[in-house]
PDB file of C-alpha atoms and ligand atoms in Angstrom:
ATOM      1  CA  MET A   1       0.000   0.000   0.000  1.00 49.00           C
ATOM      2  CA  ARG A   2       2.676   2.427   1.056  1.00 57.00           C
ATOM      3  CA  LYS A   3       4.784   1.558  -1.928  1.00 57.00           C
ATOM      4  CA  LYS A   4       1.879   2.192  -4.263  1.00 60.00           C
ATOM      5  CA  ASN A   5       1.231   5.574  -2.674  1.00 67.00           C
ATOM      6  CA  ASN A   6       4.850   6.559  -3.140  1.00 68.00           C
ATOM      7  CA  ARG A   7       4.758   5.646  -6.746  1.00 67.00           C
ATOM      8  CA  PHE A   8       1.618   7.721  -7.206  1.00 65.00           C
ATOM      9  CA  LEU A   9       3.242  10.764  -5.616  1.00 66.00           C
ATOM     10  CA  LEU A  10       6.318  10.298  -7.729  1.00 62.00           C
ATOM     11  CA  THR A  11       4.249  10.243 -10.900  1.00 65.00           C
ATOM     12  CA  ILE A  12       2.444  13.419  -9.883  1.00 64.00           C
ATOM     13  CA  ALA A  13       5.727  15.161  -9.056  1.00 62.00           C
ATOM     14  CA  LEU A  14       7.190  14.126 -12.394  1.00 59.00           C
ATOM     15  CA  PHE A  15       4.132  15.373 -14.213  1.00 62.00           C
ATOM     16  CA  PHE A  16       4.303  18.830 -12.619  1.00 61.00           C
ATOM     17  CA  SER A  17       8.010  19.211 -13.043  1.00 57.00           C
ATOM     18  CA  MET A  18       7.599  18.449 -16.734  1.00 57.00           C
ATOM     19  CA  ILE A  19       4.995  21.159 -17.065  1.00 55.00           C
ATOM     20  CA  LEU A  20       7.274  23.574 -15.226  1.00 54.00           C
ATOM     21  CA  LEU A  21      10.248  22.685 -17.404  1.00 51.00           C
ATOM     22  CA  SER A  22       8.394  23.106 -20.653  1.00 51.00           C
ATOM     23  CA  ALA A  23       7.049  26.450 -19.466  1.00 49.00           C
ATOM     24  CA  CYS A  24      10.533  27.698 -18.605  1.00 48.00           C
ATOM     25  CA  GLY A  25      12.036  26.352 -21.799  1.00 48.00           C
ATOM     26  CA  SER A  26       9.362  27.824 -24.023  1.00 53.00           C
ATOM     27  CA  LYS A  27      10.641  30.082 -26.774  1.00 62.00           C
ATOM     28  CA  PRO A  28       9.883  33.795 -26.815  1.00 67.00           C
ATOM     29  CA  ALA A  29       7.127  34.637 -29.228  1.00 87.00           C
ATOM     30  CA  ARG A  30       7.572  35.382 -32.913  1.00 93.00           C
ATOM     31  CA  TYR A  31       7.746  39.000 -34.047  1.00 93.00           C
ATOM     32  CA  HIS A  32       4.378  40.769 -33.972  1.00 92.00           C
ATOM     33  CA  ALA A  33       4.416  43.801 -36.233  1.00 89.00           C
ATOM     34  CA  ASN A  34       1.483  45.424 -34.518  1.00 87.00           C
ATOM     35  CA  GLU A  35       2.511  45.121 -30.891  1.00 88.00           C
ATOM     36  CA  SER A  36       4.887  47.334 -28.930  1.00 89.00           C
ATOM     37  CA  LEU A  37       8.398  46.265 -29.827  1.00 92.00           C
ATOM     38  CA  GLY A  38       9.891  47.230 -26.459  1.00 93.00           C
ATOM     39  CA  LYS A  39       7.652  44.795 -24.627  1.00 92.00           C
ATOM     40  CA  GLN A  40       8.467  42.013 -27.087  1.00 93.00           C
ATOM     41  CA  ILE A  41      12.212  42.317 -26.555  1.00 95.00           C
ATOM     42  CA  ASN A  42      12.159  43.251 -22.888  1.00 93.00           C
ATOM     43  CA  TYR A  43      13.360  46.751 -23.815  1.00 95.00           C
ATOM     44  CA  THR A  44      16.780  45.267 -24.500  1.00 96.00           C
ATOM     45  CA  ILE A  45      19.309  46.006 -27.234  1.00 97.00           C
ATOM     46  CA  THR A  46      21.743  43.127 -27.658  1.00 98.00           C
ATOM     47  CA  GLY A  47      25.258  44.577 -27.598  1.00 98.00           C
ATOM     48  CA  ILE A  48      28.868  43.361 -27.684  1.00 97.00           C
ATOM     49  CA  GLU A  49      32.091  43.905 -25.674  1.00 95.00           C
ATOM     50  CA  ALA A  50      32.023  46.772 -23.178  1.00 93.00           C
ATOM     51  CA  GLY A  51      34.952  48.754 -24.626  1.00 90.00           C
ATOM     52  CA  ALA A  52      33.763  48.711 -28.245  1.00 95.00           C
ATOM     53  CA  GLY A  53      33.129  52.091 -29.825  1.00 94.00           C
ATOM     54  CA  ILE A  54      29.750  50.893 -31.002  1.00 97.00           C
ATOM     55  CA  MET A  55      28.719  50.435 -27.355  1.00 97.00           C
ATOM     56  CA  SER A  56      29.431  54.044 -26.369  1.00 96.00           C
ATOM     57  CA  SER A  57      27.784  55.259 -29.586  1.00 97.00           C
ATOM     58  CA  THR A  58      24.731  53.195 -28.710  1.00 97.00           C
ATOM     59  CA  GLN A  59      24.566  54.706 -25.219  1.00 96.00           C
ATOM     60  CA  LYS A  60      24.593  58.114 -26.907  1.00 96.00           C
ATOM     61  CA  ALA A  61      21.924  57.033 -29.382  1.00 97.00           C
ATOM     62  CA  MET A  62      19.683  55.791 -26.580  1.00 96.00           C
ATOM     63  CA  LYS A  63      19.912  59.222 -24.960  1.00 95.00           C
ATOM     64  CA  ALA A  64      19.400  61.075 -28.233  1.00 95.00           C
ATOM     65  CA  TYR A  65      16.309  59.081 -29.154  1.00 96.00           C
ATOM     66  CA  GLY A  66      14.870  59.034 -25.625  1.00 94.00           C
ATOM     67  CA  LEU A  67      15.356  55.337 -24.991  1.00 93.00           C
ATOM     68  CA  ASP A  68      17.158  55.826 -21.696  1.00 77.00           C
ATOM     69  CA  LYS A  69      14.208  57.204 -19.822  1.00 71.00           C
ATOM     70  CA  GLY A  70      13.088  54.206 -17.878  1.00 72.00           C
ATOM     71  CA  LYS A  71      13.233  50.740 -19.137  1.00 87.00           C
ATOM     72  CA  TRP A  72      15.561  50.446 -22.104  1.00 95.00           C
ATOM     73  CA  GLN A  73      18.919  48.785 -21.599  1.00 96.00           C
ATOM     74  CA  LEU A  74      21.950  47.928 -23.686  1.00 97.00           C
ATOM     75  CA  GLN A  75      23.110  44.448 -22.904  1.00 97.00           C
ATOM     76  CA  THR A  76      26.884  44.000 -22.771  1.00 97.00           C
ATOM     77  CA  SER A  77      28.097  40.635 -24.029  1.00 94.00           C
ATOM     78  CA  SER A  78      30.551  39.567 -26.692  1.00 95.00           C
ATOM     79  CA  THR A  79      30.438  39.641 -30.475  1.00 95.00           C
ATOM     80  CA  ALA A  80      30.249  35.834 -30.532  1.00 94.00           C
ATOM     81  CA  ALA A  81      27.312  35.797 -28.104  1.00 97.00           C
ATOM     82  CA  MET A  82      25.554  38.583 -29.995  1.00 98.00           C
ATOM     83  CA  THR A  83      25.816  36.849 -33.383  1.00 96.00           C
ATOM     84  CA  SER A  84      24.700  33.557 -31.870  1.00 97.00           C
ATOM     85  CA  THR A  85      21.648  35.187 -30.218  1.00 97.00           C
ATOM     86  CA  LEU A  86      20.911  36.923 -33.509  1.00 98.00           C
ATOM     87  CA  GLY A  87      21.115  33.652 -35.440  1.00 97.00           C
ATOM     88  CA  LYS A  88      18.729  31.915 -33.050  1.00 97.00           C
ATOM     89  CA  ALA A  89      16.241  34.794 -33.124  1.00 97.00           C
ATOM     90  CA  ILE A  90      16.217  34.781 -36.921  1.00 97.00           C
ATOM     91  CA  LYS A  91      15.713  31.032 -37.029  1.00 97.00           C
ATOM     92  CA  ASN A  92      12.589  31.474 -34.918  1.00 96.00           C
ATOM     93  CA  HIS A  93      11.422  34.696 -36.553  1.00 97.00           C
ATOM     94  CA  GLN A  94      11.687  36.528 -33.255  1.00 97.00           C
ATOM     95  CA  PRO A  95      12.187  40.252 -32.733  1.00 97.00           C
ATOM     96  CA  ILE A  96      15.728  41.396 -31.887  1.00 97.00           C
ATOM     97  CA  VAL A  97      17.740  44.623 -32.032  1.00 98.00           C
ATOM     98  CA  VAL A  98      21.535  44.341 -32.169  1.00 98.00           C
ATOM     99  CA  THR A  99      24.550  46.604 -32.425  1.00 98.00           C
ATOM    100  CA  GLY A 100      25.564  45.932 -36.038  1.00 98.00           C
ATOM    101  CA  TRP A 101      28.321  46.937 -38.441  1.00 96.00           C
ATOM    102  CA  THR A 102      29.777  46.260 -41.857  1.00 95.00           C
ATOM    103  CA  PRO A 103      32.023  44.857 -43.122  1.00 94.00           C
ATOM    104  CA  HIS A 104      30.909  41.783 -41.200  1.00 94.00           C
ATOM    105  CA  TRP A 105      29.588  38.390 -42.270  1.00 92.00           C
ATOM    106  CA  MET A 106      26.382  38.956 -40.237  1.00 94.00           C
ATOM    107  CA  PHE A 107      25.144  41.073 -43.145  1.00 92.00           C
ATOM    108  CA  THR A 108      26.116  38.352 -45.638  1.00 88.00           C
ATOM    109  CA  LYS A 109      24.642  35.475 -43.681  1.00 91.00           C
ATOM    110  CA  TYR A 110      21.404  37.096 -42.515  1.00 96.00           C
ATOM    111  CA  ASN A 111      18.887  39.500 -43.994  1.00 97.00           C
ATOM    112  CA  LEU A 112      19.464  42.535 -41.824  1.00 98.00           C
ATOM    113  CA  LYS A 113      18.794  46.238 -42.157  1.00 98.00           C
ATOM    114  CA  PHE A 114      20.358  49.193 -40.374  1.00 98.00           C
ATOM    115  CA  LEU A 115      17.873  51.378 -38.538  1.00 98.00           C
ATOM    116  CA  LYS A 116      17.884  54.897 -39.911  1.00 98.00           C
ATOM    117  CA  ASP A 117      19.694  57.370 -37.709  1.00 98.00           C
ATOM    118  CA  PRO A 118      18.330  60.819 -38.616  1.00 97.00           C
ATOM    119  CA  LYS A 119      20.190  62.408 -35.699  1.00 97.00           C
ATOM    120  CA  ASN A 120      23.407  60.996 -37.116  1.00 96.00           C
ATOM    121  CA  VAL A 121      24.665  59.678 -33.779  1.00 97.00           C
ATOM    122  CA  TYR A 122      26.668  56.860 -35.376  1.00 97.00           C
ATOM    123  CA  GLY A 123      28.109  59.147 -38.045  1.00 92.00           C
ATOM    124  CA  LYS A 124      27.659  58.541 -41.763  1.00 86.00           C
ATOM    125  CA  ALA A 125      30.233  56.276 -43.349  1.00 86.00           C
ATOM    126  CA  GLU A 126      33.114  55.206 -41.140  1.00 95.00           C
ATOM    127  CA  ASP A 127      36.676  54.613 -42.270  1.00 97.00           C
ATOM    128  CA  ILE A 128      39.253  52.302 -40.798  1.00 98.00           C
ATOM    129  CA  HIS A 129      42.627  53.924 -40.175  1.00 98.00           C
ATOM    130  CA  THR A 130      46.143  52.595 -39.767  1.00 98.00           C
ATOM    131  CA  ILE A 131      47.758  53.911 -36.575  1.00 98.00           C
ATOM    132  CA  VAL A 132      51.435  53.470 -35.736  1.00 98.00           C
ATOM    133  CA  ARG A 133      53.633  54.430 -32.814  1.00 98.00           C
ATOM    134  CA  LYS A 134      55.731  57.556 -32.800  1.00 98.00           C
ATOM    135  CA  GLY A 135      59.199  56.881 -34.118  1.00 98.00           C
ATOM    136  CA  LEU A 136      58.283  53.923 -36.315  1.00 98.00           C
ATOM    137  CA  LYS A 137      59.148  55.858 -39.444  1.00 98.00           C
ATOM    138  CA  LYS A 138      62.710  56.298 -38.228  1.00 98.00           C
ATOM    139  CA  ASP A 139      63.166  52.849 -36.643  1.00 97.00           C
ATOM    140  CA  LYS A 140      61.498  50.629 -39.239  1.00 98.00           C
ATOM    141  CA  PRO A 141      61.062  52.694 -42.396  1.00 98.00           C
ATOM    142  CA  GLN A 142      60.241  49.716 -44.624  1.00 98.00           C
ATOM    143  CA  ALA A 143      57.403  48.526 -42.386  1.00 98.00           C
ATOM    144  CA  TYR A 144      56.209  52.107 -42.006  1.00 98.00           C
ATOM    145  CA  GLU A 145      56.072  52.503 -45.770  1.00 98.00           C
ATOM    146  CA  MET A 146      54.145  49.269 -46.292  1.00 98.00           C
ATOM    147  CA  LEU A 147      51.672  50.128 -43.519  1.00 98.00           C
ATOM    148  CA  ASN A 148      51.286  53.575 -45.006  1.00 98.00           C
ATOM    149  CA  ARG A 149      50.331  52.092 -48.383  1.00 98.00           C
ATOM    150  CA  PHE A 150      48.012  49.350 -47.120  1.00 98.00           C
ATOM    151  CA  ASN A 151      44.432  49.844 -48.274  1.00 98.00           C
ATOM    152  CA  TRP A 152      41.622  47.636 -49.493  1.00 98.00           C
ATOM    153  CA  ARG A 153      37.881  47.597 -49.985  1.00 97.00           C
ATOM    154  CA  PRO A 154      35.027  46.425 -47.732  1.00 96.00           C
ATOM    155  CA  LYS A 155      34.155  43.555 -50.078  1.00 94.00           C
ATOM    156  CA  GLN A 156      37.751  42.306 -49.925  1.00 96.00           C
ATOM    157  CA  MET A 157      37.820  42.378 -46.152  1.00 97.00           C
ATOM    158  CA  ALA A 158      34.452  40.594 -46.092  1.00 93.00           C
ATOM    159  CA  ASP A 159      35.841  37.814 -48.299  1.00 93.00           C
ATOM    160  CA  VAL A 160      38.572  37.005 -45.784  1.00 96.00           C
ATOM    161  CA  MET A 161      36.119  37.285 -42.885  1.00 94.00           C
ATOM    162  CA  LEU A 162      33.644  34.877 -44.424  1.00 90.00           C
ATOM    163  CA  LYS A 163      36.372  32.261 -44.952  1.00 93.00           C
ATOM    164  CA  VAL A 164      37.453  32.550 -41.348  1.00 95.00           C
ATOM    165  CA  ASN A 165      33.832  32.348 -40.225  1.00 91.00           C
ATOM    166  CA  ASN A 166      33.510  29.150 -42.263  1.00 92.00           C
ATOM    167  CA  GLY A 167      36.302  27.636 -40.226  1.00 95.00           C
ATOM    168  CA  GLU A 168      39.450  28.441 -42.192  1.00 97.00           C
ATOM    169  CA  ASP A 169      42.559  29.355 -40.218  1.00 98.00           C
ATOM    170  CA  PRO A 170      43.012  33.170 -40.374  1.00 98.00           C
ATOM    171  CA  HIS A 171      46.672  32.920 -41.382  1.00 98.00           C
ATOM    172  CA  LYS A 172      45.769  30.686 -44.306  1.00 98.00           C
ATOM    173  CA  ALA A 173      42.698  32.706 -45.281  1.00 98.00           C
ATOM    174  CA  ALA A 174      44.911  35.806 -45.388  1.00 98.00           C
ATOM    175  CA  ASN A 175      47.522  34.063 -47.532  1.00 98.00           C
ATOM    176  CA  ASP A 176      44.872  32.780 -49.940  1.00 97.00           C
ATOM    177  CA  TRP A 177      43.528  36.291 -50.295  1.00 98.00           C
ATOM    178  CA  ILE A 178      47.035  37.669 -50.914  1.00 98.00           C
ATOM    179  CA  LYS A 179      47.663  35.070 -53.639  1.00 98.00           C
ATOM    180  CA  ALA A 180      44.371  35.875 -55.325  1.00 97.00           C
ATOM    181  CA  ASN A 181      45.081  39.628 -55.191  1.00 98.00           C
ATOM    182  CA  GLN A 182      48.823  39.651 -55.772  1.00 98.00           C
ATOM    183  CA  LYS A 183      48.727  42.640 -58.124  1.00 98.00           C
ATOM    184  CA  GLN A 184      47.120  44.868 -55.530  1.00 98.00           C
ATOM    185  CA  VAL A 185      49.395  43.558 -52.791  1.00 98.00           C
ATOM    186  CA  ASP A 186      52.438  44.280 -54.975  1.00 98.00           C
ATOM    187  CA  THR A 187      51.515  47.969 -55.007  1.00 98.00           C
ATOM    188  CA  TRP A 188      51.909  47.941 -51.209  1.00 98.00           C
ATOM    189  CA  THR A 189      55.450  46.529 -51.351  1.00 98.00           C
ATOM    190  CA  LYS A 190      56.854  47.705 -54.682  1.00 98.00           C
ATOM    191  CA  GLY A 191      60.344  49.127 -54.303  1.00 98.00           C
ATOM    192  CA  ILE A 192      60.531  48.531 -50.562  1.00 98.00           C
ATOM    193  CA  ALA A 193      63.832  46.933 -49.542  1.00 97.00           C
ATOM    194  CA  HIS A 194      63.681  43.607 -47.723  1.00 97.00           C
ATOM    195  CA  VAL A 195      64.795  43.424 -44.122  1.00 98.00           C
ATOM    196  CA  HIS A 196      66.379  40.440 -42.449  1.00 94.00           C
ATOM    197  CA  GLY A 197      64.486  39.174 -39.457  1.00 88.00           C
ATOM    198  CA  GLN A 198      63.764  42.543 -37.875  1.00 96.00           C
ATOM    199  CA  SER A 199      60.817  42.097 -35.543  1.00 98.00           C
ATOM    200  CA  ILE A 200      57.603  44.078 -35.491  1.00 98.00           C
ATOM    201  CA  LYS A 201      54.520  43.852 -33.318  1.00 98.00           C
ATOM    202  CA  LEU A 202      50.956  44.558 -34.415  1.00 98.00           C
ATOM    203  CA  THR A 203      48.073  44.673 -31.968  1.00 98.00           C
ATOM    204  CA  TYR A 204      44.369  44.214 -32.706  1.00 98.00           C
ATOM    205  CA  VAL A 205      41.005  43.347 -31.203  1.00 96.00           C
ATOM    206  CA  ALA A 206      39.752  39.873 -32.060  1.00 94.00           C
ATOM    207  CA  TRP A 207      36.813  41.101 -34.108  1.00 94.00           C
ATOM    208  CA  ASP A 208      36.411  39.287 -37.403  1.00 94.00           C
ATOM    209  CA  SER A 209      37.197  42.425 -39.390  1.00 96.00           C
ATOM    210  CA  GLU A 210      40.408  43.030 -37.456  1.00 97.00           C
ATOM    211  CA  ILE A 211      41.440  39.365 -37.534  1.00 97.00           C
ATOM    212  CA  ALA A 212      41.167  39.590 -41.329  1.00 98.00           C
ATOM    213  CA  SER A 213      43.077  42.853 -41.843  1.00 98.00           C
ATOM    214  CA  THR A 214      45.764  42.163 -39.248  1.00 98.00           C
ATOM    215  CA  ASN A 215      46.555  38.737 -40.681  1.00 98.00           C
ATOM    216  CA  VAL A 216      46.760  40.086 -44.222  1.00 98.00           C
ATOM    217  CA  VAL A 217      49.096  42.909 -43.209  1.00 98.00           C
ATOM    218  CA  ALA A 218      51.190  40.598 -41.003  1.00 98.00           C
ATOM    219  CA  ASN A 219      51.712  38.178 -43.883  1.00 98.00           C
ATOM    220  CA  VAL A 220      52.688  40.965 -46.268  1.00 98.00           C
ATOM    221  CA  LEU A 221      55.227  42.258 -43.737  1.00 98.00           C
ATOM    222  CA  ARG A 222      56.562  38.708 -43.419  1.00 98.00           C
ATOM    223  CA  SER A 223      57.061  38.633 -47.175  1.00 98.00           C
ATOM    224  CA  LEU A 224      59.313  41.684 -46.688  1.00 98.00           C
ATOM    225  CA  GLY A 225      61.431  39.738 -44.203  1.00 98.00           C
ATOM    226  CA  TYR A 226      59.904  40.900 -40.928  1.00 98.00           C
ATOM    227  CA  LYS A 227      59.403  38.641 -37.942  1.00 98.00           C
ATOM    228  CA  VAL A 228      55.845  39.662 -37.116  1.00 98.00           C
ATOM    229  CA  GLU A 229      54.070  39.153 -33.837  1.00 98.00           C
ATOM    230  CA  ILE A 230      50.343  39.857 -33.658  1.00 98.00           C
ATOM    231  CA  GLN A 231      48.620  40.205 -30.314  1.00 98.00           C
ATOM    232  CA  ALA A 232      44.908  40.442 -29.592  1.00 98.00           C
ATOM    233  CA  MET A 233      43.603  42.630 -26.758  1.00 96.00           C
ATOM    234  CA  GLU A 234      40.696  44.814 -25.670  1.00 94.00           C
ATOM    235  CA  VAL A 235      40.069  48.153 -27.371  1.00 95.00           C
ATOM    236  CA  GLN A 236      41.437  50.530 -24.769  1.00 96.00           C
ATOM    237  CA  PRO A 237      44.692  48.555 -24.311  1.00 97.00           C
ATOM    238  CA  LEU A 238      44.946  48.455 -28.108  1.00 98.00           C
ATOM    239  CA  TRP A 239      45.176  52.247 -28.302  1.00 98.00           C
ATOM    240  CA  ALA A 240      47.394  52.335 -25.220  1.00 98.00           C
ATOM    241  CA  SER A 241      49.774  49.783 -26.758  1.00 98.00           C
ATOM    242  CA  ILE A 242      50.518  52.184 -29.620  1.00 98.00           C
ATOM    243  CA  ALA A 243      50.574  55.322 -27.487  1.00 98.00           C
ATOM    244  CA  THR A 244      53.096  53.799 -25.064  1.00 98.00           C
ATOM    245  CA  ASN A 245      55.288  52.235 -27.786  1.00 98.00           C
ATOM    246  CA  ALA A 246      54.505  48.733 -26.486  1.00 98.00           C
ATOM    247  CA  ALA A 247      53.449  47.841 -30.032  1.00 98.00           C
ATOM    248  CA  ASP A 248      54.451  49.193 -33.447  1.00 98.00           C
ATOM    249  CA  GLY A 249      51.139  49.553 -35.172  1.00 98.00           C
ATOM    250  CA  MET A 250      47.523  48.544 -35.721  1.00 98.00           C
ATOM    251  CA  VAL A 251      45.104  48.625 -38.632  1.00 98.00           C
ATOM    252  CA  SER A 252      41.885  48.582 -36.570  1.00 96.00           C
ATOM    253  CA  ALA A 253      40.931  52.189 -35.842  1.00 97.00           C
ATOM    254  CA  TRP A 254      37.272  52.770 -36.763  1.00 97.00           C
ATOM    255  CA  LEU A 255      36.909  56.545 -37.171  1.00 97.00           C
ATOM    256  CA  PRO A 256      35.867  59.304 -36.911  1.00 96.00           C
ATOM    257  CA  THR A 257      32.979  58.314 -34.635  1.00 94.00           C
ATOM    258  CA  THR A 258      33.232  54.738 -33.403  1.00 94.00           C
ATOM    259  CA  GLN A 259      36.609  54.920 -31.656  1.00 95.00           C
ATOM    260  CA  GLY A 260      36.737  58.701 -31.679  1.00 95.00           C
ATOM    261  CA  LEU A 261      37.017  58.865 -27.895  1.00 95.00           C
ATOM    262  CA  TYR A 262      40.233  56.841 -27.874  1.00 97.00           C
ATOM    263  CA  TYR A 263      41.576  58.915 -30.758  1.00 98.00           C
ATOM    264  CA  LYS A 264      40.990  62.053 -28.718  1.00 97.00           C
ATOM    265  CA  ASP A 265      42.379  60.575 -25.508  1.00 97.00           C
ATOM    266  CA  TYR A 266      45.663  59.504 -27.088  1.00 98.00           C
ATOM    267  CA  LYS A 267      46.015  62.308 -29.602  1.00 97.00           C
ATOM    268  CA  GLY A 268      49.637  63.385 -30.069  1.00 98.00           C
ATOM    269  CA  LYS A 269      50.945  59.990 -28.939  1.00 98.00           C
ATOM    270  CA  PHE A 270      50.613  58.155 -32.263  1.00 98.00           C
ATOM    271  CA  ASP A 271      50.932  58.673 -36.014  1.00 98.00           C
ATOM    272  CA  ASP A 272      47.720  58.400 -38.027  1.00 98.00           C
ATOM    273  CA  LEU A 273      48.624  56.934 -41.426  1.00 98.00           C
ATOM    274  CA  GLY A 274      45.137  57.542 -42.721  1.00 98.00           C
ATOM    275  CA  VAL A 275      42.404  55.414 -44.193  1.00 98.00           C
ATOM    276  CA  ASN A 276      43.030  51.752 -45.075  1.00 98.00           C
ATOM    277  CA  LEU A 277      39.357  50.975 -45.736  1.00 98.00           C
ATOM    278  CA  HIS A 278      36.693  53.400 -46.798  1.00 97.00           C
ATOM    279  CA  GLY A 279      32.967  52.887 -46.333  1.00 96.00           C
ATOM    280  CA  ALA A 280      32.477  50.920 -43.129  1.00 96.00           C
ATOM    281  CA  LYS A 281      29.232  51.450 -41.254  1.00 96.00           C
ATOM    282  CA  VAL A 282      28.063  51.183 -37.662  1.00 97.00           C
ATOM    283  CA  GLY A 283      24.590  51.333 -36.133  1.00 98.00           C
ATOM    284  CA  LEU A 284      21.634  49.402 -34.818  1.00 98.00           C
ATOM    285  CA  ALA A 285      20.389  46.534 -36.947  1.00 98.00           C
ATOM    286  CA  VAL A 286      17.302  44.328 -37.063  1.00 98.00           C
ATOM    287  CA  PRO A 287      16.174  41.419 -39.260  1.00 98.00           C
ATOM    288  CA  THR A 288      14.339  42.632 -42.389  1.00 97.00           C
ATOM    289  CA  TYR A 289      11.153  40.804 -41.339  1.00 97.00           C
ATOM    290  CA  MET A 290      10.712  43.477 -38.647  1.00 97.00           C
ATOM    291  CA  LYS A 291       8.685  45.487 -41.121  1.00 94.00           C
ATOM    292  CA  ASN A 292       7.472  48.235 -38.798  1.00 92.00           C
ATOM    293  CA  VAL A 293      10.865  49.066 -37.346  1.00 96.00           C
ATOM    294  CA  ASN A 294      12.888  51.243 -39.697  1.00 97.00           C
ATOM    295  CA  THR A 295      14.416  54.071 -37.724  1.00 97.00           C
ATOM    296  CA  ILE A 296      15.889  54.204 -34.239  1.00 97.00           C
ATOM    297  CA  GLY A 297      12.927  56.353 -33.208  1.00 95.00           C
ATOM    298  CA  ASP A 298      10.627  53.387 -34.000  1.00 94.00           C
ATOM    299  CA  LEU A 299      12.008  51.578 -30.962  1.00 94.00           C
ATOM    300  CA  LYS A 300      10.173  53.892 -28.607  1.00 86.00           C
TER     301      LYS A 300
HETATM  302  N1  PBE B 401      33.223  47.228 -34.132  1.00 59.83           N
HETATM  303  C1  PBE B 401      33.932  46.414 -35.121  1.00 59.83           C
HETATM  304  C2  PBE B 401      34.299  47.948 -33.454  1.00 59.83           C
HETATM  305  C3  PBE B 401      35.227  48.295 -34.502  1.00 59.83           C
HETATM  306  C4  PBE B 401      35.204  47.077 -35.359  1.00 59.83           C
HETATM  307  C5  PBE B 401      32.276  48.080 -34.818  1.00 59.83           C
HETATM  308  C6  PBE B 401      32.568  46.303 -33.223  1.00 59.83           C
HETATM  309  C7  PBE B 401      33.935  49.022 -32.437  1.00 59.83           C
HETATM  310  O1  PBE B 401      34.811  49.689 -31.892  1.00 59.83           O
HETATM  311  O2  PBE B 401      32.758  49.157 -32.106  1.00 59.83           O
END
């Protein structure tokens, strides 16, 4: 009798815990064009690493468009977590707002749109600059000259990024790209004398765009005879590494808006070699199926 009773209780307990589990594990609802978006996404913008320029720009945008008053929040995470959350949301046709930028494979892989930014908080088109330490020109003139000439187009950077995203080793993806674009690469090195094992250090942030550009540049410097070390770090230390001469250069400066604060902070302590990629873009992005959300003001 007692045994039977126990078994009965156990069955009941199991039954309720299953209900509880399925309730907790239930997916958020699909996007509803005619309901308040804020409610649907818990008033949350899915962001990336804390130090990223796009995060401070987004804080500014939230103020400018009145999203700070009350419930809206910008969630700090990582680029990998953001793209994975984005991928899952799209698979389930759910609403999501992310900090987005191009060049990046997220715009190749998913149907996304930038939200219009009539107040121009994120700036229009962004450029990526090459920044080197003071004194590099004198100490390593050949490397300086190559870094000074380095420039490519968004589509080219995206090609390398997509390969890396598909699992190819960045060093190899960079070399494949160099082989396929040898003519262009030759214009970066033409007439520059080879060195013999001089070392040089480039720093970068491990964003896909910067992994692509840094590996390409590192391999080209290697072809000139340099022993190249590349080191990944957070954004603020990246700028500090150049300003304090701990590293020789970097090709990852998104300007004038995105990393403008760091540029201002360290001004006078680095050499700006100018634009290596023209026409990058930064902002808030949503899947294209979010038909009624087209400008940042629509989030309110
Ligand atoms: N990003 C990608 C960076 C620059 C490269 C847009 C995430 C940022 O500082 O926000």
